Amino acid sequence: MAELGLVDTCGILRQPWITSQRDSSGLGWEHLYVSTQRERPYRAEFAPAPTHLLILHLDGPVTVSRGQGRSWYSRKVPAGGLFLHPAGRSLSVELGGGLDTIHAYLTDEALREANDGRPVELREELGAKDPLVEQLMLALHGVVRRWEPSARTYADHLTGMLAAQLAHRHRAGREHPGRGTPSGLSSRQMTRVRELMERRLAEPLPVADLAAAASLSVSQFTRQFKASTGESPHQYLLRLRLQRACRLLRTGNSSIGEVAVSCGFSHREHLTRVMRARLGTTPAAVRRAG
């Protein structure tokens, strides 16, 4: 599937009142497009888009209005407030002041995947607060800001979590009751998944490829993998990458930068940052310890 891009959005980001800062173009994300920008006051109408639009306000409060025809409603939205607009609907909106935002454009396929393949109708929302969605949006922004193509598994994991939260907390109508604790992967499935991770340790590895190795949908795979290992696919893969990096640093002669790239990290600094955060040490210290 092709990377999601600006052409798949509703058109807000192409307007002259938008000052773009950074976006996910070039990272290869198929189901999510993320951008950060400074927005100036405007009032405009936009045609229906194929993606679901989620906007996180990074500052404020600022007055936002949305509506159709003569029917409009307004709200003063604080920092951390959300604007949600479902795919396939025209959008009429007015922004009353300058604002820094993160936009996330999510495919309907990702939303269905998070709901076990069933369609989901999202609510139109203005000013809603959802701490989990806020943290997921900030985490995705962090991946874009650091520009880490090797973090594909992590980005897929965040996308799946965002889609699941929208499907279960921001859907139109009543929410469905919980389904209990999921069962884990079989030993055969787990073996196939781990072998795939080890073969492609140096590559950006989409969660969809891991799910296919287990013959499961992405949502089923993610739940069952967590039940089996206690970790998300990204966390587990990162641990394998760190284990191999430590082994190569102790026993090989490659430079730290070469070790980093061969183990799926973008560069030496990326490996150093992750190793310090997760293991409390650095590649140089591991090499010295032998």
GROMACS .gro file of C-alpha atoms in nm:
model
  290
    1MET     CA    1   0.000   0.000   0.000
    2ALA     CA    2   0.125   0.354  -0.080
    3GLU     CA    3   0.233   0.597   0.186
    4LEU     CA    4  -0.044   0.823   0.317
    5GLY     CA    5   0.026   1.183   0.223
    6LEU     CA    6  -0.102   1.534   0.186
    7VAL     CA    7  -0.332   1.435  -0.102
    8ASP     CA    8  -0.528   1.214   0.141
    9THR     CA    9  -0.613   1.501   0.379
   10CYS     CA   10  -0.912   1.734   0.380
   11GLY     CA   11  -0.723   2.034   0.239
   12ILE     CA   12  -0.664   2.245   0.551
   13LEU     CA   13  -0.287   2.199   0.528
   14ARG     CA   14  -0.275   2.344   0.175
   15GLN     CA   15  -0.424   2.678   0.278
   16PRO     CA   16  -0.221   3.003   0.297
   17TRP     CA   17  -0.303   3.055   0.665
   18ILE     CA   18  -0.111   2.738   0.756
   19THR     CA   19   0.262   2.752   0.832
   20SER     CA   20   0.388   2.394   0.811
   21GLN     CA   21   0.665   2.283   1.047
   22ARG     CA   22   0.715   1.910   0.985
   23ASP     CA   23   0.521   1.604   0.869
   24SER     CA   24   0.547   1.228   0.824
   25SER     CA   25   0.609   1.235   0.446
   26GLY     CA   26   0.892   0.997   0.362
   27LEU     CA   27   0.856   0.775   0.669
   28GLY     CA   28   0.649   0.519   0.478
   29TRP     CA   29   0.342   0.526   0.702
   30GLU     CA   30   0.052   0.367   0.516
   31HIS     CA   31  -0.241   0.436   0.750
   32LEU     CA   32  -0.151   0.764   0.918
   33TYR     CA   33  -0.031   1.108   0.813
   34VAL     CA   34   0.091   1.340   1.090
   35SER     CA   35   0.181   1.707   1.062
   36THR     CA   36   0.257   1.999   1.293
   37GLN     CA   37   0.186   2.359   1.201
   38ARG     CA   38   0.100   2.711   1.311
   39GLU     CA   39  -0.254   2.811   1.212
   40ARG     CA   40  -0.379   3.169   1.172
   41PRO     CA   41  -0.749   3.266   1.214
   42TYR     CA   42  -0.970   3.158   0.924
   43ARG     CA   43  -1.317   3.047   0.822
   44ALA     CA   44  -1.352   2.791   0.541
   45GLU     CA   45  -1.535   2.491   0.405
   46PHE     CA   46  -1.370   2.168   0.294
   47ALA     CA   47  -1.492   1.878   0.084
   48PRO     CA   48  -1.519   1.529   0.234
   49ALA     CA   49  -1.185   1.351   0.276
   50PRO     CA   50  -1.107   0.977   0.275
   51THR     CA   51  -0.935   1.002   0.614
   52HIS     CA   52  -1.053   1.072   0.968
   53LEU     CA   53  -0.911   1.402   1.098
   54LEU     CA   54  -0.792   1.443   1.457
   55ILE     CA   55  -0.643   1.774   1.573
   56LEU     CA   56  -0.463   1.825   1.905
   57HIS     CA   57  -0.441   2.186   2.029
   58LEU     CA   58  -0.092   2.254   2.165
   59ASP     CA   59  -0.181   2.593   2.311
   60GLY     CA   60  -0.486   2.804   2.377
   61PRO     CA   61  -0.754   2.856   2.479
   62VAL     CA   62  -0.887   2.957   2.139
   63THR     CA   63  -1.243   2.977   2.011
   64VAL     CA   64  -1.332   2.725   1.739
   65SER     CA   65  -1.664   2.703   1.557
   66ARG     CA   66  -1.798   2.434   1.331
   67GLY     CA   67  -2.129   2.380   1.159
   68GLN     CA   68  -2.327   2.360   0.839
   69GLY     CA   69  -2.545   2.619   0.668
   70ARG     CA   70  -2.695   2.841   0.941
   71SER     CA   71  -2.637   2.590   1.217
   72TRP     CA   72  -2.306   2.661   1.391
   73TYR     CA   73  -2.176   2.603   1.743
   74SER     CA   74  -1.866   2.737   1.913
   75ARG     CA   75  -1.641   2.637   2.199
   76LYS     CA   76  -1.333   2.781   2.366
   77VAL     CA   77  -1.083   2.496   2.339
   78PRO     CA   78  -0.788   2.481   2.582
   79ALA     CA   79  -0.444   2.329   2.524
   80GLY     CA   80  -0.486   1.952   2.506
   81GLY     CA   81  -0.832   1.981   2.353
   82LEU     CA   82  -0.924   1.769   2.052
   83PHE     CA   83  -1.107   1.834   1.726
   84LEU     CA   84  -1.240   1.517   1.561
   85HIS     CA   85  -1.395   1.501   1.215
   86PRO     CA   86  -1.498   1.168   1.056
   87ALA     CA   87  -1.401   1.071   0.703
   88GLY     CA   88  -1.649   1.122   0.421
   89ARG     CA   89  -1.815   1.437   0.560
   90SER     CA   90  -1.779   1.796   0.445
   91LEU     CA   91  -1.625   2.029   0.702
   92SER     CA   92  -1.715   2.389   0.785
   93VAL     CA   93  -1.489   2.542   1.050
   94GLU     CA   94  -1.380   2.878   1.188
   95LEU     CA   95  -1.066   2.933   1.395
   96GLY     CA   96  -1.082   3.242   1.614
   97GLY     CA   97  -0.713   3.288   1.693
   98GLY     CA   98  -0.359   3.176   1.625
   99LEU     CA   99  -0.288   2.816   1.724
  100ASP     CA  100  -0.015   2.551   1.720
  101THR     CA  101  -0.155   2.207   1.633
  102ILE     CA  102  -0.075   1.846   1.557
  103HIS     CA  103  -0.295   1.695   1.285
  104ALA     CA  104  -0.340   1.320   1.246
  105TYR     CA  105  -0.517   1.180   0.939
  106LEU     CA  106  -0.616   0.816   0.990
  107THR     CA  107  -0.743   0.571   0.728
  108ASP     CA  108  -1.076   0.399   0.773
  109GLU     CA  109  -0.894   0.070   0.720
  110ALA     CA  110  -0.690   0.130   1.037
  111LEU     CA  111  -1.006   0.214   1.229
  112ARG     CA  112  -1.182  -0.103   1.110
  113GLU     CA  113  -0.873  -0.309   1.190
  114ALA     CA  114  -0.882  -0.180   1.546
  115ASN     CA  115  -1.245  -0.292   1.570
  116ASP     CA  116  -1.186  -0.653   1.450
  117GLY     CA  117  -1.279  -0.565   1.092
  118ARG     CA  118  -1.614  -0.409   1.172
  119PRO     CA  119  -1.702  -0.056   1.052
  120VAL     CA  120  -1.687   0.229   1.303
  121GLU     CA  121  -1.878   0.558   1.291
  122LEU     CA  122  -1.691   0.830   1.479
  123ARG     CA  123  -1.850   1.129   1.649
  124GLU     CA  124  -1.785   1.488   1.550
  125GLU     CA  125  -1.612   1.639   1.853
  126LEU     CA  126  -1.496   1.986   1.948
  127GLY     CA  127  -1.288   2.044   2.260
  128ALA     CA  128  -1.301   1.688   2.395
  129LYS     CA  129  -1.024   1.581   2.635
  130ASP     CA  130  -0.867   1.236   2.616
  131PRO     CA  131  -0.530   1.200   2.795
  132LEU     CA  132  -0.442   0.877   2.613
  133VAL     CA  133  -0.511   1.023   2.268
  134GLU     CA  134  -0.310   1.333   2.365
  135GLN     CA  135  -0.009   1.122   2.468
  136LEU     CA  136  -0.030   0.908   2.153
  137MET     CA  137  -0.041   1.220   1.934
  138LEU     CA  138   0.262   1.364   2.115
  139ALA     CA  139   0.449   1.034   2.079
  140LEU     CA  140   0.379   1.025   1.704
  141HIS     CA  141   0.492   1.386   1.677
  142GLY     CA  142   0.813   1.283   1.854
  143VAL     CA  143   0.883   1.015   1.592
  144VAL     CA  144   0.831   1.271   1.315
  145ARG     CA  145   1.045   1.532   1.490
  146ARG     CA  146   1.335   1.290   1.545
  147TRP     CA  147   1.287   1.151   1.191
  148GLU     CA  148   1.340   0.781   1.268
  149PRO     CA  149   1.247   0.561   0.969
  150SER     CA  150   1.373   0.260   1.169
  151ALA     CA  151   1.094   0.318   1.423
  152ARG     CA  152   0.832   0.181   1.182
  153THR     CA  153   0.716  -0.091   1.423
  154TYR     CA  154   0.680   0.166   1.700
  155ALA     CA  155   0.485   0.402   1.473
  156ASP     CA  156   0.254   0.117   1.365
  157HIS     CA  157   0.198   0.030   1.731
  158LEU     CA  158   0.108   0.391   1.815
  159THR     CA  159  -0.122   0.408   1.512
  160GLY     CA  160  -0.301   0.092   1.621
  161MET     CA  161  -0.343   0.224   1.975
  162LEU     CA  162  -0.476   0.556   1.846
  163ALA     CA  163  -0.723   0.381   1.615
  164ALA     CA  164  -0.838   0.152   1.897
  165GLN     CA  165  -0.893   0.443   2.134
  166LEU     CA  166  -1.096   0.632   1.875
  167ALA     CA  167  -1.297   0.321   1.787
  168HIS     CA  168  -1.388   0.244   2.146
  169ARG     CA  169  -1.407   0.585   2.313
  170HIS     CA  170  -1.509   0.826   2.036
  171ARG     CA  171  -1.756   0.627   1.831
  172ALA     CA  172  -2.112   0.740   1.763
  173GLY     CA  173  -2.375   0.570   1.977
  174ARG     CA  174  -2.313   0.341   2.271
  175GLU     CA  175  -1.983   0.170   2.328
  176HIS     CA  176  -1.960  -0.205   2.319
  177PRO     CA  177  -1.880  -0.386   2.644
  178GLY     CA  178  -1.531  -0.523   2.701
  179ARG     CA  179  -1.443  -0.865   2.566
  180GLY     CA  180  -1.225  -0.992   2.852
  181THR     CA  181  -0.863  -1.096   2.846
  182PRO     CA  182  -0.732  -1.214   2.507
  183SER     CA  183  -0.558  -1.547   2.465
  184GLY     CA  184  -0.195  -1.553   2.358
  185LEU     CA  185  -0.015  -1.675   2.046
  186SER     CA  186   0.050  -2.043   1.997
  187SER     CA  187   0.412  -2.161   2.022
  188ARG     CA  188   0.421  -2.205   1.644
  189GLN     CA  189   0.292  -1.852   1.585
  190MET     CA  190   0.540  -1.709   1.833
  191THR     CA  191   0.828  -1.893   1.667
  192ARG     CA  192   0.733  -1.760   1.324
  193VAL     CA  193   0.706  -1.404   1.454
  194ARG     CA  194   1.037  -1.413   1.639
  195GLU     CA  195   1.216  -1.565   1.338
  196LEU     CA  196   1.079  -1.286   1.118
  197MET     CA  197   1.194  -1.023   1.367
  198GLU     CA  198   1.543  -1.172   1.379
  199ARG     CA  199   1.569  -1.198   0.998
  200ARG     CA  200   1.464  -0.838   0.950
  201LEU     CA  201   1.620  -0.685   1.259
  202ALA     CA  202   1.795  -0.413   1.058
  203GLU     CA  203   1.481  -0.309   0.867
  204PRO     CA  204   1.174  -0.099   0.945
  205LEU     CA  205   0.927  -0.378   1.020
  206PRO     CA  206   0.553  -0.305   0.988
  207VAL     CA  207   0.327  -0.470   1.244
  208ALA     CA  208   0.116  -0.593   0.951
  209ASP     CA  209   0.405  -0.816   0.840
  210LEU     CA  210   0.433  -0.965   1.189
  211ALA     CA  211   0.057  -1.022   1.201
  212ALA     CA  212   0.070  -1.195   0.862
  213ALA     CA  213   0.339  -1.431   0.992
  214ALA     CA  214   0.096  -1.534   1.265
  215SER     CA  215  -0.201  -1.546   1.020
  216LEU     CA  216  -0.390  -1.287   1.227
  217SER     CA  217  -0.532  -0.940   1.178
  218VAL     CA  218  -0.320  -0.658   1.320
  219SER     CA  219  -0.558  -0.595   1.610
  220GLN     CA  220  -0.580  -0.966   1.700
  221PHE     CA  221  -0.203  -1.005   1.671
  222THR     CA  222  -0.126  -0.705   1.889
  223ARG     CA  223  -0.355  -0.823   2.168
  224GLN     CA  224  -0.241  -1.184   2.155
  225PHE     CA  225   0.127  -1.090   2.132
  226LYS     CA  226   0.092  -0.871   2.444
  227ALA     CA  227  -0.087  -1.156   2.624
  228SER     CA  228   0.197  -1.396   2.537
  229THR     CA  229   0.496  -1.173   2.609
  230GLY     CA  230   0.377  -0.893   2.833
  231GLU     CA  231   0.522  -0.651   2.577
  232SER     CA  232   0.405  -0.474   2.265
  233PRO     CA  233   0.563  -0.591   1.936
  234HIS     CA  234   0.770  -0.272   1.930
  235GLN     CA  235   0.903  -0.325   2.283
  236TYR     CA  236   0.988  -0.686   2.210
  237LEU     CA  237   1.162  -0.601   1.883
  238LEU     CA  238   1.356  -0.323   2.051
  239ARG     CA  239   1.476  -0.569   2.315
  240LEU     CA  240   1.597  -0.809   2.042
  241ARG     CA  241   1.778  -0.525   1.869
  242LEU     CA  242   1.949  -0.420   2.191
  243GLN     CA  243   2.048  -0.779   2.270
  244ARG     CA  244   2.213  -0.820   1.930
  245ALA     CA  245   2.381  -0.479   1.955
  246CYS     CA  246   2.529  -0.569   2.293
  247ARG     CA  247   2.651  -0.902   2.158
  248LEU     CA  248   2.817  -0.738   1.856
  249LEU     CA  249   2.974  -0.468   2.070
  250ARG     CA  250   3.125  -0.726   2.303
  251THR     CA  251   3.249  -0.971   2.040
  252GLY     CA  252   3.291  -0.784   1.708
  253ASN     CA  253   3.516  -0.522   1.556
  254SER     CA  254   3.258  -0.310   1.374
  255SER     CA  255   3.228   0.054   1.472
  256ILE     CA  256   2.946   0.157   1.703
  257GLY     CA  257   2.776   0.331   1.412
  258GLU     CA  258   2.792   0.016   1.198
  259VAL     CA  259   2.655  -0.192   1.485
  260ALA     CA  260   2.369   0.054   1.530
  261VAL     CA  261   2.260   0.041   1.165
  262SER     CA  262   2.296  -0.339   1.144
  263CYS     CA  263   2.063  -0.374   1.444
  264GLY     CA  264   1.788  -0.147   1.313
  265PHE     CA  265   1.882   0.187   1.470
  266SER     CA  266   1.904   0.501   1.260
  267HIS     CA  267   2.255   0.593   1.370
  268ARG     CA  268   2.500   0.577   1.662
  269GLU     CA  269   2.320   0.850   1.860
  270HIS     CA  270   1.987   0.666   1.826
  271LEU     CA  271   2.140   0.346   1.968
  272THR     CA  272   2.307   0.542   2.249
  273ARG     CA  273   1.982   0.716   2.344
  274VAL     CA  274   1.779   0.394   2.350
  275MET     CA  275   2.047   0.195   2.531
  276ARG     CA  276   2.086   0.461   2.798
  277ALA     CA  277   1.710   0.483   2.849
  278ARG     CA  278   1.644   0.108   2.862
  279LEU     CA  279   1.968  -0.042   2.994
  280GLY     CA  280   2.123   0.247   3.185
  281THR     CA  281   2.448   0.223   2.989
  282THR     CA  282   2.604   0.326   2.658
  283PRO     CA  283   2.747   0.137   2.359
  284ALA     CA  284   3.097   0.258   2.446
  285ALA     CA  285   3.063   0.125   2.800
  286VAL     CA  286   2.937  -0.211   2.674
  287ARG     CA  287   3.233  -0.234   2.437
  288ARG     CA  288   3.483  -0.149   2.711
  289ALA     CA  289   3.330  -0.411   2.942
  290GLY     CA  290   3.388  -0.674   2.673
   0.00000   0.00000   0.00000
